[in-house]
Structures are given as C-alpha cells and as structure tokens.
Short mmCIF file of C-alpha atoms in Angstrom, two decimals:
data_model
loop_
_atom_site.label_atom_id
_atom_site.label_comp_id
_atom_site.label_asym_id
_atom_site.label_seq_id
_atom_site.Cartn_x
_atom_site.Cartn_y
_atom_site.Cartn_z
CA MET O 129 47.86 -35.43 -24.42
CA VAL O 130 50.08 -35.32 -21.47
CA SER O 131 53.41 -36.65 -22.43
CA VAL O 132 54.72 -39.42 -20.22
CA GLY O 133 57.51 -37.27 -19.04
CA ALA O 134 55.16 -34.82 -17.79
CA VAL O 135 53.14 -37.47 -15.76
CA HIS O 136 56.57 -38.61 -14.11
CA SER O 137 57.46 -34.89 -13.45
CA VAL O 138 53.95 -34.70 -11.65
CA VAL O 139 54.52 -37.82 -9.57
CA TYR O 140 58.36 -37.07 -8.86
CA VAL O 141 57.66 -33.36 -7.50
CA LEU O 142 54.49 -34.41 -5.35
CA LEU O 143 56.35 -37.19 -3.65
CA LEU O 144 59.77 -35.42 -3.10
CA SER O 145 58.06 -31.91 -2.32
CA VAL O 146 59.97 -30.56 0.61
CA THR O 147 57.62 -28.07 2.39
CA LEU O 148 60.08 -25.76 4.23
CA VAL O 149 61.45 -22.52 4.58
CA LEU O 150 65.07 -22.00 6.01
CA GLY O 151 66.99 -18.93 6.52
CA GLY O 152 70.66 -20.35 6.69
CA ASP O 153 70.56 -21.27 10.29
CA ILE O 154 73.39 -23.50 11.66
CA VAL O 155 72.72 -23.42 15.21
CA HIS O 156 70.77 -25.76 17.03
CA HIS O 157 68.31 -24.40 19.49
CA ASP O 158 67.88 -24.56 23.16
CA ASP O 159 64.19 -24.16 24.51
CA VAL O 160 64.66 -25.58 27.90
CA ALA O 161 67.31 -23.71 30.01
CA PRO O 162 65.98 -20.79 31.80
CA ILE O 163 67.21 -17.38 31.41
CA ARG O 164 68.63 -15.67 34.60
CA PRO O 165 70.99 -12.60 35.63
CA GLY O 166 74.55 -13.67 34.52
CA CYS O 167 72.88 -15.99 31.94
CA ASP O 168 70.73 -13.95 29.70
CA ASN O 169 73.04 -13.05 26.75
CA ASN O 170 71.16 -13.85 23.24
CA PHE O 171 72.86 -16.40 21.18
CA VAL O 172 74.95 -15.01 18.54
CA LEU O 173 77.00 -16.35 15.75
CA VAL O 174 80.75 -15.65 15.83
CA LYS O 175 83.27 -15.04 13.11
CA VAL O 176 86.51 -16.89 13.86
CA PRO O 177 89.22 -15.83 11.24
CA THR O 178 92.47 -17.60 11.76
CA TRP O 179 96.21 -16.87 10.97
CA ILE O 180 98.67 -19.70 11.06
CA ASP O 181 102.45 -18.51 11.61
CA GLY O 182 101.07 -14.92 10.58
CA VAL O 183 99.31 -16.24 7.37
CA GLU O 184 95.73 -15.70 7.26
CA LYS O 185 93.82 -19.00 6.53
CA ASN O 186 90.35 -20.22 6.87
CA GLU O 187 87.53 -18.37 8.55
CA TYR O 188 85.32 -20.61 10.64
CA ALA O 189 81.82 -19.86 12.50
CA GLY O 190 80.97 -20.27 16.17
CA VAL O 191 78.20 -19.60 18.53
CA GLY O 192 78.34 -17.40 21.58
CA ALA O 193 77.30 -18.57 25.02
CA ARG O 194 74.33 -17.50 27.17
CA PHE O 195 76.80 -16.31 29.83
CA GLY O 196 79.92 -14.21 29.75
CA PRO O 197 80.68 -10.62 28.13
CA THR O 198 79.46 -9.78 24.75
CA LEU O 199 81.68 -9.59 21.86
CA GLU O 200 82.65 -6.80 19.38
CA SER O 201 80.53 -6.50 16.40
CA LYS O 202 83.25 -4.90 14.29
CA GLU O 203 86.07 -6.64 12.72
CA LYS O 204 88.62 -3.85 13.16
CA ARG O 205 87.95 -3.60 16.80
CA ALA O 206 88.48 -7.19 17.44
CA ASN O 207 92.04 -8.16 18.80
CA LEU O 208 94.25 -10.67 17.02
CA THR O 209 94.93 -13.10 19.94
CA ARG O 210 96.98 -16.22 20.15
CA VAL O 211 95.41 -19.42 20.93
CA VAL O 212 96.84 -22.32 23.21
CA MET O 213 95.85 -25.91 23.78
CA ALA O 214 94.46 -26.50 27.41
CA ASP O 215 96.22 -29.00 29.45
CA PRO O 216 94.10 -31.08 30.47
CA PRO O 217 92.24 -30.79 27.27
CA ASP O 218 88.75 -30.76 29.04
CA CYS O 219 89.71 -27.74 31.26
CA CYS O 220 87.72 -29.35 34.07
CA THR O 221 90.57 -28.54 36.45
CA LYS O 222 93.07 -25.78 36.58
CA PRO O 223 95.38 -25.79 33.49
CA LYS O 224 99.02 -26.66 33.82
CA ASN O 225 100.26 -24.19 31.23
CA LYS O 226 100.81 -20.54 32.39
CA LEU O 227 98.38 -18.14 30.58
CA THR O 228 98.92 -14.53 29.90
CA SER O 229 95.58 -13.31 28.05
CA GLU O 230 95.58 -15.99 25.34
CA ILE O 231 92.52 -17.73 23.96
CA ILE O 232 92.34 -21.08 25.33
CA LEU O 233 91.11 -24.11 23.35
CA VAL O 234 89.15 -26.83 25.05
CA HIS O 235 87.29 -30.20 24.28
CA ARG O 236 83.61 -30.46 25.35
CA GLY O 237 82.63 -32.68 28.07
CA LYS O 238 83.15 -34.13 31.82
CA CYS O 239 81.88 -30.88 33.21
CA SER O 240 79.80 -27.94 32.45
CA PHE O 241 80.28 -24.92 30.21
CA THR O 242 80.47 -22.56 33.04
CA THR O 243 82.83 -24.36 34.91
CA LYS O 244 85.25 -24.65 32.02
CA ALA O 245 84.74 -21.01 31.59
CA ASN O 246 85.37 -19.89 35.15
CA ILE O 247 88.50 -22.16 35.35
CA ALA O 248 89.92 -20.60 32.41
CA ASP O 249 89.24 -17.21 33.60
CA GLU O 250 90.62 -17.63 36.87
CA ALA O 251 93.93 -19.19 34.73
CA GLY O 252 94.19 -15.66 33.00
CA ALA O 253 92.55 -16.64 29.56
CA SER O 254 91.02 -13.73 27.63
CA ALA O 255 88.59 -16.15 26.15
CA ILE O 256 87.52 -19.69 25.73
CA LEU O 257 86.91 -21.88 22.58
CA ILE O 258 85.11 -24.97 23.27
CA ILE O 259 85.27 -27.72 20.49
CA ASN O 260 82.10 -29.51 19.99
CA TYR O 261 81.91 -33.23 19.38
CA ARG O 262 79.93 -33.06 16.49
CA THR O 263 80.29 -31.13 13.05
CA GLU O 264 77.54 -28.84 13.96
CA LEU O 265 77.12 -25.99 16.58
CA PHE O 266 75.24 -26.35 20.11
CA LYS O 267 73.90 -23.53 22.21
CA MET O 268 76.10 -23.14 25.56
CA VAL O 269 73.79 -22.44 28.50
CA CYS O 270 73.98 -22.26 32.47
CA GLU O 271 72.85 -25.67 34.26
CA GLU O 272 69.78 -25.19 36.35
CA ASN O 273 71.56 -25.27 39.92
CA GLU O 274 74.65 -23.37 39.07
CA THR O 275 75.33 -20.21 41.14
CA ASP O 276 78.83 -19.00 39.93
CA VAL O 277 77.91 -17.53 36.39
CA ASP O 278 79.34 -14.01 36.88
CA ILE O 279 82.13 -14.98 34.08
CA GLY O 280 84.37 -12.37 32.90
CA ILE O 281 85.63 -13.99 29.36
CA PRO O 282 83.58 -14.66 26.38
CA ALA O 283 83.02 -18.37 25.52
CA VAL O 284 82.44 -19.53 21.97
CA MET O 285 81.91 -22.88 20.56
CA LEU O 286 83.34 -24.30 17.48
CA PRO O 287 82.15 -27.27 15.46
CA GLN O 288 84.23 -30.25 15.83
CA ASP O 289 86.22 -29.85 12.21
CA ALA O 290 87.09 -26.44 12.71
CA GLY O 291 88.32 -27.14 16.50
CA LEU O 292 90.48 -30.16 15.59
CA THR O 293 92.01 -28.25 12.86
CA LEU O 294 93.23 -25.52 14.99
CA GLU O 295 94.41 -28.33 17.57
CA ARG O 296 96.30 -29.94 14.92
CA HIS O 297 98.24 -26.70 14.17
CA ILE O 298 99.09 -26.05 17.74
CA LYS O 299 100.18 -29.55 18.22
CA ASN O 300 102.55 -29.14 15.29
CA ASN O 301 104.18 -26.07 17.08
CA SER O 302 102.49 -23.47 14.66
CA ASN O 303 101.72 -20.01 16.01
CA VAL O 304 97.91 -19.98 15.84
CA SER O 305 96.31 -16.79 16.35
CA ILE O 306 92.47 -15.78 15.91
CA GLN O 307 89.85 -13.01 16.05
CA LEU O 308 86.39 -13.15 17.67
CA TYR O 309 83.54 -10.77 16.52
CA SER O 310 79.89 -11.12 16.05
CA PRO O 311 78.67 -8.86 13.19
CA LEU O 312 74.90 -8.06 13.08
CA ARG O 313 72.77 -9.79 10.84
CA PRO O 314 69.83 -7.69 8.98
CA LEU O 315 66.21 -8.12 10.64
CA VAL O 316 65.07 -8.83 6.90
CA ASP O 317 67.43 -9.79 3.98
CA VAL O 318 66.38 -8.66 0.57
CA ALA O 319 66.70 -12.48 -0.35
CA GLU O 320 63.62 -13.21 1.53
CA VAL O 321 61.62 -10.24 -0.32
CA PHE O 322 62.55 -11.86 -3.51
CA LEU O 323 62.01 -15.36 -2.61
CA TRP O 324 58.47 -14.02 -1.59
CA LEU O 325 57.88 -12.37 -5.12
CA MET O 326 59.02 -15.40 -6.69
CA ALA O 327 56.66 -17.84 -4.82
CA VAL O 328 53.57 -15.61 -5.44
CA GLY O 329 54.72 -14.80 -8.79
CA THR O 330 54.82 -18.46 -9.79
CA ILE O 331 51.29 -19.28 -8.38
CA LEU O 332 50.17 -16.23 -10.24
CA CYS O 333 51.41 -17.29 -13.51
CA ALA O 334 50.57 -20.84 -13.07
CA SER O 335 46.80 -20.11 -12.01
CA TYR O 336 46.23 -17.90 -14.93
CA TRP O 337 47.68 -20.50 -17.62
CA SER O 338 45.56 -23.25 -15.69
CA ALA O 339 42.38 -20.75 -15.69
CA TRP O 340 43.13 -19.97 -19.39
CA SER O 341 43.47 -23.69 -20.45
CA ALA O 342 40.19 -24.32 -18.77
CA ARG O 343 38.18 -21.78 -20.33
CA GLU O 344 39.67 -22.54 -23.89
CA ALA O 345 38.53 -26.17 -23.50
CA ALA O 346 35.22 -25.09 -22.57
CA ILE O 347 34.71 -22.57 -25.69
CA GLU O 348 36.32 -25.52 -27.91
CA GLN O 349 33.55 -27.74 -26.79
CA GLU O 350 30.71 -25.16 -26.87
CA LYS O 351 32.02 -24.66 -30.74
CA LEU O 352 31.74 -28.39 -31.41
CA LEU O 353 28.38 -28.47 -30.26
CA LYS O 354 27.19 -25.36 -31.93
CA ASP O 355 28.46 -26.69 -35.31
CA ALA O 356 26.57 -30.05 -34.56
CA SER O 357 29.63 -31.94 -35.12
CA ASP O 358 29.17 -35.63 -35.51
CA ASP O 359 32.33 -36.24 -33.70
CA TYR O 360 31.04 -34.96 -30.51
CA THR O 361 30.30 -38.35 -29.03
CA ASN O 362 33.99 -38.67 -28.72
CA THR O 363 34.77 -35.38 -27.31
CA GLU O 364 33.32 -35.88 -23.97
CA ASN O 365 36.79 -36.01 -22.32
CA VAL O 366 38.36 -33.13 -24.42
CA GLY O 367 39.98 -30.74 -21.89
CA SER O 368 39.98 -33.33 -19.33
CA SER O 369 42.70 -35.53 -21.01
CA GLY O 370 45.36 -32.65 -20.84
CA TYR O 371 45.62 -33.02 -16.78
CA VAL O 372 45.48 -35.17 -13.83
CA GLU O 373 42.63 -34.91 -11.36
CA ILE O 374 43.49 -35.55 -7.62
CA SER O 375 40.89 -37.70 -5.62
CA THR O 376 40.10 -37.70 -1.98
CA ILE O 377 41.86 -40.96 -1.57
CA ALA O 378 44.99 -39.60 -3.53
CA ALA O 379 45.09 -36.66 -1.32
CA ILE O 380 45.28 -38.83 1.98
CA LEU O 381 47.78 -40.93 0.41
CA PHE O 382 50.00 -38.15 -0.63
CA VAL O 383 50.85 -37.75 2.97
CA VAL O 384 51.75 -41.39 3.70
CA ILE O 385 53.74 -41.69 0.38
CA ALA O 386 55.57 -38.51 0.76
CA SER O 387 56.24 -39.59 4.59
CA CYS O 388 57.87 -42.53 3.18
CA PHE O 389 60.05 -41.08 0.65
CA LEU O 390 61.21 -38.33 3.21
CA VAL O 391 62.25 -41.18 5.74
CA MET O 392 64.14 -42.71 2.69
CA LEU O 393 65.75 -39.46 1.80
CA TYR O 394 66.72 -39.12 5.35
CA LYS O 395 68.07 -42.70 5.88
CA LEU O 396 69.96 -42.88 2.48
CA MET O 397 71.21 -39.13 2.26
CA SER O 398 74.64 -39.47 0.82
CA PHE O 399 76.64 -37.96 -2.07
CA TRP O 400 75.55 -40.51 -4.75
CA PHE O 401 71.93 -40.29 -3.59
CA VAL O 402 71.96 -36.42 -4.00
CA GLU O 403 73.25 -37.14 -7.43
CA VAL O 404 70.31 -39.69 -8.12
CA LEU O 405 68.14 -36.49 -6.86
CA VAL O 406 70.08 -34.17 -9.27
CA VAL O 407 69.42 -36.54 -12.46
CA LEU O 408 65.70 -36.63 -11.54
CA PHE O 409 65.50 -32.88 -10.92
CA CYS O 410 66.94 -32.34 -14.33
CA ILE O 411 64.43 -34.73 -16.02
CA GLY O 412 61.76 -32.85 -14.39
CA GLY O 413 63.05 -29.42 -15.12
CA VAL O 414 63.79 -30.20 -18.82
CA GLU O 415 60.06 -30.99 -19.06
CA GLY O 416 58.94 -28.12 -17.21
CA LEU O 417 61.23 -25.69 -19.17
CA GLN O 418 60.20 -27.14 -22.46
CA THR O 419 56.50 -26.98 -21.84
CA CYS O 420 56.96 -23.25 -20.61
CA LEU O 421 58.85 -22.02 -23.49
CA VAL O 422 56.59 -23.70 -25.95
CA ALA O 423 53.70 -22.05 -24.48
CA LEU O 424 55.23 -18.69 -24.40
CA LEU O 425 56.69 -18.75 -27.84
CA SER O 426 53.33 -19.87 -29.28
CA CYS O 427 51.81 -16.64 -28.26
CA PHE O 428 54.03 -14.87 -31.01
CA ARG O 429 52.71 -15.19 -34.63
CA TRP O 430 56.11 -16.14 -35.73
CA PHE O 431 56.07 -19.39 -33.82
CA ARG O 432 52.43 -20.48 -34.38
CA GLN O 433 52.96 -22.32 -37.51
CA PRO O 434 55.63 -24.60 -35.96
CA ALA O 435 53.80 -25.02 -32.75
CA GLN O 436 50.61 -26.35 -34.57
CA THR O 437 52.78 -28.58 -36.97
CA PHE O 438 53.24 -32.00 -35.67
CA VAL O 439 55.53 -34.98 -36.59
CA LYS O 440 55.25 -38.31 -35.32
CA ILE O 441 58.23 -39.70 -33.13
CA PRO O 442 58.36 -43.08 -31.63
CA PHE O 443 57.59 -43.59 -28.04
CA PHE O 444 56.66 -40.10 -27.66
CA GLY O 445 53.78 -39.88 -30.46
CA ALA O 446 52.91 -36.62 -32.25
CA VAL O 447 55.26 -33.77 -31.32
CA SER O 448 55.33 -30.25 -32.52
CA TYR O 449 58.21 -28.69 -34.43
CA LEU O 450 58.34 -26.11 -32.05
CA THR O 451 58.99 -28.61 -29.44
CA LEU O 452 61.54 -30.42 -31.24
CA ALA O 453 63.48 -26.85 -31.81
CA VAL O 454 63.37 -25.95 -28.05
CA THR O 455 64.21 -29.36 -26.50
CA PRO O 456 67.74 -29.43 -27.15
CA PHE O 457 68.31 -25.89 -25.45
CA CYS O 458 66.39 -27.25 -22.68
CA ILE O 459 68.62 -30.42 -22.23
CA VAL O 460 71.88 -28.21 -22.60
CA PHE O 461 70.50 -25.74 -19.96
CA ALA O 462 69.92 -28.65 -17.43
CA VAL O 463 73.37 -30.40 -18.03
CA VAL O 464 75.25 -27.19 -17.67
CA TRP O 465 73.24 -26.57 -14.20
CA ALA O 466 74.00 -30.02 -13.05
CA VAL O 467 77.76 -29.92 -13.92
CA CYS O 468 78.09 -26.46 -12.45
CA ARG O 469 75.70 -26.47 -9.60
CA ARG O 470 78.27 -25.87 -6.98
CA ALA O 471 79.37 -22.49 -8.76
CA SER O 472 78.12 -19.19 -6.90
CA TRP O 473 75.69 -18.19 -9.90
CA ALA O 474 74.11 -21.89 -9.88
CA TRP O 475 71.13 -20.93 -7.86
CA ILE O 476 69.84 -19.20 -11.05
CA GLY O 477 69.71 -22.20 -13.17
CA GLN O 478 68.26 -24.12 -10.29
CA ASP O 479 65.50 -21.49 -9.88
CA ILE O 480 64.53 -21.48 -13.40
CA LEU O 481 64.17 -25.11 -13.69
CA GLY O 482 62.38 -25.21 -10.35
CA ILE O 483 59.92 -22.49 -11.27
CA THR O 484 59.06 -23.81 -14.84
CA LEU O 485 58.55 -27.42 -13.36
CA ILE O 486 56.21 -25.87 -10.87
CA ILE O 487 54.22 -23.95 -13.38
CA THR O 488 54.01 -27.14 -15.36
CA VAL O 489 52.93 -29.33 -12.68
CA LEU O 490 49.95 -26.85 -11.58
CA GLN O 491 49.01 -26.65 -15.09
CA ILE O 492 48.65 -30.30 -15.29
CA VAL O 493 47.60 -31.49 -11.84
CA ARG O 494 44.02 -29.98 -10.45
CA ILE O 495 41.97 -30.38 -7.87
CA PRO O 496 38.13 -30.78 -8.93
CA ASN O 497 36.57 -29.29 -5.98
CA LEU O 498 37.26 -27.81 -2.58
CA LYS O 499 36.52 -30.96 -0.52
CA VAL O 500 39.92 -32.49 -2.12
CA GLY O 501 41.67 -29.53 -1.64
CA THR O 502 40.64 -29.21 2.07
CA VAL O 503 41.63 -32.94 2.56
CA LEU O 504 44.87 -32.45 0.71
CA LEU O 505 45.92 -29.06 2.56
CA SER O 506 45.14 -30.56 5.53
CA CYS O 507 46.99 -33.42 5.38
CA ALA O 508 49.79 -31.51 4.11
CA PHE O 509 49.43 -29.24 7.21
CA LEU O 510 50.05 -31.97 9.59
CA TYR O 511 52.55 -33.63 7.37
CA ASP O 512 54.60 -30.44 7.53
CA ILE O 513 54.26 -30.05 11.47
CA PHE O 514 54.99 -33.91 12.06
CA TRP O 515 58.30 -33.94 10.03
CA VAL O 516 59.74 -30.36 11.15
CA PHE O 517 58.74 -30.37 14.79
CA VAL O 518 57.51 -33.88 16.13
CA SER O 519 60.01 -36.15 14.41
CA LYS O 520 62.54 -34.67 16.76
CA TRP O 521 61.43 -36.93 19.41
CA TRP O 522 61.99 -40.29 17.55
CA PHE O 523 65.00 -39.20 15.37
CA HIS O 524 66.55 -36.75 17.72
CA GLU O 525 66.65 -34.08 14.85
CA SER O 526 64.20 -32.45 12.41
CA VAL O 527 63.84 -34.94 9.58
CA MET O 528 62.74 -32.24 7.10
CA ILE O 529 65.68 -29.69 8.03
CA VAL O 530 68.13 -32.49 7.71
CA VAL O 531 66.81 -33.25 4.38
CA ALA O 532 66.37 -30.07 3.10
CA ARG O 533 70.07 -28.93 4.14
CA GLY O 534 71.52 -32.03 2.67
CA ASP O 535 73.20 -33.01 5.69
CA LYS O 536 75.88 -35.83 5.30
CA SER O 537 75.78 -35.54 1.64
CA GLY O 538 78.59 -33.32 1.05
CA GLU O 539 75.97 -31.04 -0.91
CA ASP O 540 74.47 -27.91 -0.44
CA GLY O 541 71.26 -29.01 -0.07
CA ILE O 542 68.62 -31.14 -2.35
CA PRO O 543 67.70 -29.45 -5.80
CA MET O 544 64.01 -29.58 -4.88
CA LEU O 545 64.31 -26.08 -3.73
CA LEU O 546 64.11 -22.41 -4.89
CA LYS O 547 67.02 -20.67 -3.27
CA ILE O 548 68.52 -16.89 -3.13
CA PRO O 549 71.80 -16.06 -1.71
CA ARG O 550 71.45 -13.67 1.28
CA LEU O 551 72.83 -10.86 -0.29
CA PHE O 552 73.22 -8.24 3.00
CA ASP O 553 73.94 -11.05 5.64
CA PRO O 554 77.54 -11.10 6.68
CA TRP O 555 77.16 -14.81 7.35
CA GLY O 556 76.07 -15.53 3.56
CA GLY O 557 74.09 -18.67 3.05
CA TYR O 558 70.83 -19.01 1.26
CA SER O 559 67.17 -18.30 1.94
CA ILE O 560 65.17 -21.34 0.64
CA ILE O 561 61.73 -22.42 0.21
CA GLY O 562 60.47 -26.15 -0.61
CA PHE O 563 58.52 -26.88 -3.91
CA GLY O 564 55.56 -28.29 -1.75
CA ASP O 565 55.12 -24.74 -0.12
CA ILE O 566 54.10 -23.47 -3.56
CA ILE O 567 52.72 -26.49 -5.31
CA LEU O 568 50.36 -27.57 -2.68
CA PRO O 569 48.63 -24.32 -1.75
CA GLY O 570 48.94 -23.24 -5.53
CA LEU O 571 46.53 -26.19 -6.40
CA ILE O 572 43.84 -24.37 -4.56
CA VAL O 573 44.71 -21.04 -5.55
CA ALA O 574 44.58 -22.17 -9.36
CA PHE O 575 41.16 -23.99 -8.84
CA SER O 576 39.84 -20.74 -7.30
CA LEU O 577 40.59 -18.84 -10.59
CA ARG O 578 39.32 -21.58 -12.68
CA TYR O 579 35.96 -21.40 -10.71
CA ASP O 580 36.13 -17.65 -10.96
CA TRP O 581 36.48 -17.75 -15.01
CA LEU O 582 34.02 -20.56 -15.62
CA ALA O 583 31.29 -19.00 -13.47
CA LYS O 584 31.92 -15.72 -15.02
CA LYS O 585 32.67 -13.79 -11.57
CA ASN O 586 34.64 -10.70 -11.83
CA LEU O 587 37.74 -10.25 -9.50
CA ARG O 588 35.73 -8.62 -6.68
CA ALA O 589 33.07 -11.06 -6.63
CA GLY O 590 35.39 -14.24 -7.20
CA TYR O 591 37.52 -16.27 -5.19
CA PHE O 592 40.96 -16.02 -6.59
CA LEU O 593 42.04 -12.32 -5.31
CA TRP O 594 41.08 -13.60 -1.65
CA ALA O 595 42.98 -16.76 -2.02
CA MET O 596 45.99 -15.42 -3.89
CA THR O 597 46.07 -12.52 -0.96
CA ALA O 598 45.81 -15.25 1.64
CA TYR O 599 48.74 -17.05 0.40
CA GLY O 600 50.86 -14.18 0.15
CA LEU O 601 50.08 -13.04 3.78
CA GLY O 602 50.45 -16.82 5.04
CA LEU O 603 53.97 -16.78 3.38
CA LEU O 604 54.98 -13.21 4.91
CA ILE O 605 53.90 -14.58 8.30
CA THR O 606 55.97 -17.54 7.65
CA TYR O 607 59.37 -15.09 7.19
CA VAL O 608 58.20 -13.17 10.33
CA ALA O 609 58.36 -16.57 12.23
CA LEU O 610 61.51 -17.18 10.62
CA ASN O 611 63.46 -13.99 11.61
CA LEU O 612 61.72 -14.28 15.06
CA MET O 613 63.40 -17.83 15.31
CA ASP O 614 66.78 -16.59 14.43
CA GLY O 615 66.60 -18.27 10.85
CA HIS O 616 65.66 -21.79 12.19
CA GLY O 617 63.67 -23.77 9.59
CA GLN O 618 59.97 -23.15 9.69
CA PRO O 619 57.25 -25.40 8.69
CA ALA O 620 55.77 -22.86 6.02
CA LEU O 621 52.34 -24.61 5.42
CA LEU O 622 51.89 -24.12 9.23
CA TYR O 623 50.93 -20.64 8.31
CA ILE O 624 50.19 -20.76 4.68
CA VAL O 625 47.29 -23.37 5.02
CA PRO O 626 45.30 -21.68 7.72
CA PHE O 627 45.38 -18.28 5.78
CA THR O 628 44.64 -19.84 2.47
CA LEU O 629 42.05 -22.67 3.02
CA GLY O 630 40.57 -20.60 6.09
CA THR O 631 39.99 -17.76 3.73
CA PHE O 632 38.42 -19.85 1.00
CA LEU O 633 36.17 -21.64 3.45
CA SER O 634 35.00 -18.90 5.19
CA LEU O 635 34.17 -16.52 2.09
CA GLY O 636 32.42 -19.58 0.51
CA LYS O 637 30.36 -20.16 3.58
CA LYS O 638 29.50 -16.35 3.70
CA ARG O 639 28.23 -16.13 -0.08
CA GLY O 640 26.36 -19.30 0.38
CA GLU O 641 28.33 -21.39 -2.18
CA LEU O 642 30.27 -23.72 -0.02
CA LYS O 643 28.03 -26.56 -0.89
CA ILE O 644 28.70 -26.05 -4.42
CA LEU O 645 32.47 -25.43 -4.20
CA TRP O 646 32.67 -28.37 -1.62
CA THR O 647 31.16 -31.05 -4.05
CA ARG O 648 30.60 -29.79 -7.53
CA GLY O 649 33.72 -27.53 -7.77
CA GLU O 650 34.18 -25.93 -11.14
CA PRO O 651 30.87 -24.86 -12.80
CA GLU O 652 29.41 -27.14 -15.42
CA ARG O 653 30.45 -25.57 -18.85
CA PRO O 654 28.27 -24.54 -21.44
CA CYS O 655 28.55 -27.40 -23.56
CA CYS O 656 27.48 -29.89 -20.97
CA HIS O 657 24.13 -27.94 -20.51
CA ILE O 658 23.78 -28.30 -24.18
CA GLN O 659 24.39 -31.86 -24.13
CA GLU O 660 22.06 -32.45 -21.54
CA ASP O 661 19.45 -30.64 -23.30
CA ASN O 662 19.82 -32.66 -26.66
CA GLN O 663 19.62 -35.74 -24.63
CA SER O 664 16.44 -34.65 -23.07
CA ILE O 665 14.90 -33.73 -26.20
CA ASN O 666 16.10 -37.10 -27.73
CA SER O 667 14.32 -39.17 -24.82
CA HIS O 668 11.22 -37.49 -25.39
CA HIS O 669 11.28 -38.34 -29.16
#
C-alpha cells in the first residue's frame, strides 16, 4: 500500500512543480529598441570591483549599454579609476564639478541614457555609471529618434543597492575607485551537461523501476491464477493499489490548480513563505529518499529479510524493519540540508532529495493511456508558455521566473529545483531545472516502457527508446535556446512536449497502434485473460 506520506508527496510535487530552465540570468531583456549604427553593441555583464580608501571591498555586477565603446574582457587590463558623484545627480545638464578622466556616478531618470552619456563624455569623464531605480538590471538602449549616438565613453548600469552604496561612501568623503571589465562567458557550461544527464538519468531510473513493478505485479497475479488460489477474488486490484492513476479530468485540473499555486507563490513570496516550502520539501524528500534507499538495499541478499519482515506502527500500519532502519538517516539528511542550505555545497543535498523524490513520484503516479498523457502534456505546454511569457502582460514580469529565482524572499530560489553551480562561468550562479520538466514528460516516458514490457516488445520495436531519445533531444534544444537567449529563463516544456509527445503519437500512428495506445493503454495482463476465460466457462455451466 502507498503510505500517506507518499501520496502527500505526489500531490505536493505536482502542484508546486516549476517548469523552467534557468542559466543564472540577471538582466532584463529589451526586444523592442532597434539596432542601428552607433547603437549596436551586444549586451554584456560587467564586473565592478570596488576599493574604498585603497582597501578592496565588494564586487558588483552591472550591464553594458547598447552604445559606447566596448569594455576590456581581462581584469589585468582594466584601469583602477576614481569615482565621483554627478552634480546634478541625474546628469541631464552639464556637471558643475570639473572632471579629469574620473568615472561619473549618476541616477537614472529625467533624460535618456544617451543624453547622460554625451554630457558626461563632454565633461571629461572616462565612463558613466547609471544607478537603476530597482535592485535589478535594465538594458540601456538608444531612443528611436536620437541621432547623437557617437559616444566615446562606456556606459554601465548598476542595480540600485550597489549604486547607493557607492554614493554613500562618496558622500562620506571616502576615496572610491573601481575597475570595469566584462569577462567572456563560455558558450556552454559543463553544469548544463551534468544537469541534462541528471534529468535524463532520473527518468531512465524511474521508468525502469515503474516497468519492473508493473511486470512483477502481472507475474504475481498470473501465479495466483495458475495456483487456483481461493483468494483470487480479492486480488483484482493487486498491483494497482500501489500507485495513483491520473484521469483526464485530473490532467485538466492540474493546470488550473498549479496556476493558482503559482500565483500564490508569486504573491506571498517572502522569507517565511520560502521557509514553509523548505519544510514541505524536506518532508517529501525524506519520503523519496527512504523509498529509494529501501528499494535499492532490498536488491542485496543481506537486506532482503529485514525488507520482508514487518511490524505494525500506529498511524502508519505495517512497516518493514529496513524502512525503520533507514528513516532516521533520511530525516537527519534532510534536516542537515535545511539548516545548511545556504552553504556552497548544499546544492548536492538538494539534488539528492529532489531526484529521489522525483523517482518516487514517477513510481507512484501513472498515466493509464496515451489520451491522458496527451491531455496532461498539452495542458502543461500551455501552462508553461503562459506563466513564462504571457504573464508579463498582466504582472509586468514573468511570474514563473520570479518564483523560480525566489525574488523578494532573501533566498537563492525555491527548493523545488535541481541545480548545479556554473563551474567555468566567471559570473558564477547556478543552472537549474524545475521538477515539472522531469516529472511531467517522465510520466509518458515511463508509460512507454511499461507498455513495451507488458506487450513483450523489444527495444527496437517498442516506444521507450524513441520516447527517451525525444526527451533528451527536447531538453538539449532547451539548453541551446537558453544560451541563445543569454541565459534568460526558458519554458522547457515548450521544447520537450513537441519532441516527446509528437514522437510518441507519430510512431503509434505509423505502426497502427495509436488507437490501442490512446484508449486501452497498457496491454491486458495475462491474468486478466485467464480470469475472463474462467468467467466464460462458468457462464456456460
């Protein structure tokens, strides 16, 4: 029987799944302003290390403008230059203070970016730093009707908190100096390769476990029939009581309920709310880690006896001795991760808890046929596109991206994500993938392997190899799109669903098995045929 905790884990993950791939993007995109001569720079991230009275302090991240000369890419070639505050602060008129190749710090507002840059250039500044009025970055472009865009100094935007910190030091009569340089980012970070392998490997393991469980249940039922067991009348649901089957209505409701939860996360995002999510994640993670450890250890003969010996526990029913032995370890593991989750190595614990939870969910939750799978993935496809792209029209920002990054919470993202640090990226950060990008397509991939095994199809004649390959290609295309979009978050299901579902439907139609896959789904087990034959014989008598 499925434990209460497992069912809760299933519901929790399905409702709170984030379906998004991120690459550490911190810059808002400009898709409107045209590129023209003098205003055609690629947007680049800029490192801004600071020195206060000769002592090296914080390093900030800025973004270069579409206009002006490009910055150095090497730190050793970047000059250490003094920073002064503009007077007036917005730099919309000629500064009152005399400049001798200093970097001028100005506030955003009242006039265009190019106007500020031209005024600073004419006043003798070597560069201009513009303080945004938000704690995020914005890409500076040229206005449509502007003609004077031949600007001779680089322009960089700083987030509000960084700019105000520099301004405070300057007003306190401190000597503030900075460097400006823009190191090149790798086209592909090895973190994305490992994340791809993690996602594909998780679905692979979960699919084989699900198919093995289905086959074992079928064999067990067949044995009961062959032995002419008197208890067979009570075994009709053997093999089905261990999992939750999704219906068409449930697949449609998923989008509605998941959308409501996503909006709730967006509106209530705060430190305390993320703490609640961490607790929920730990509960689900303990259940997942415990289930996977028990299944893994049961494969060794030393652990088979405690795995098959049960004791009754109040509220939990019959629990194996092996489960009792591994549960304390799982609880300690989750608690240590929760306490130390801000440590540089905490992503390892989060990924272990997340992967085991996903595998457990894919073992417990099943789609009965291709019809339900098509409805679920089609709804998830629209859900993903809406909350990543369309939601900007209503909320003025991408709801999915804001929730995934954990903005306004003081936390480094919500826990329902697999993440790996970007190892060779000078900007650091994490590459992440949401649980939903693995669980939702994983349901149909696992269904394909169960169908192949129960229909006794080999790897080449079956559907699993094609579905698994399609998922891998869809996720690969997602990362290609992610890099083409400068790391800006991508709705992974936008690419994965057409590959995975399209391949399955096309192959089923070509083989003439689409009708069977669509309605009946998994082949009838041998026991079911025997039961029907027995009923037929009894009816004749």
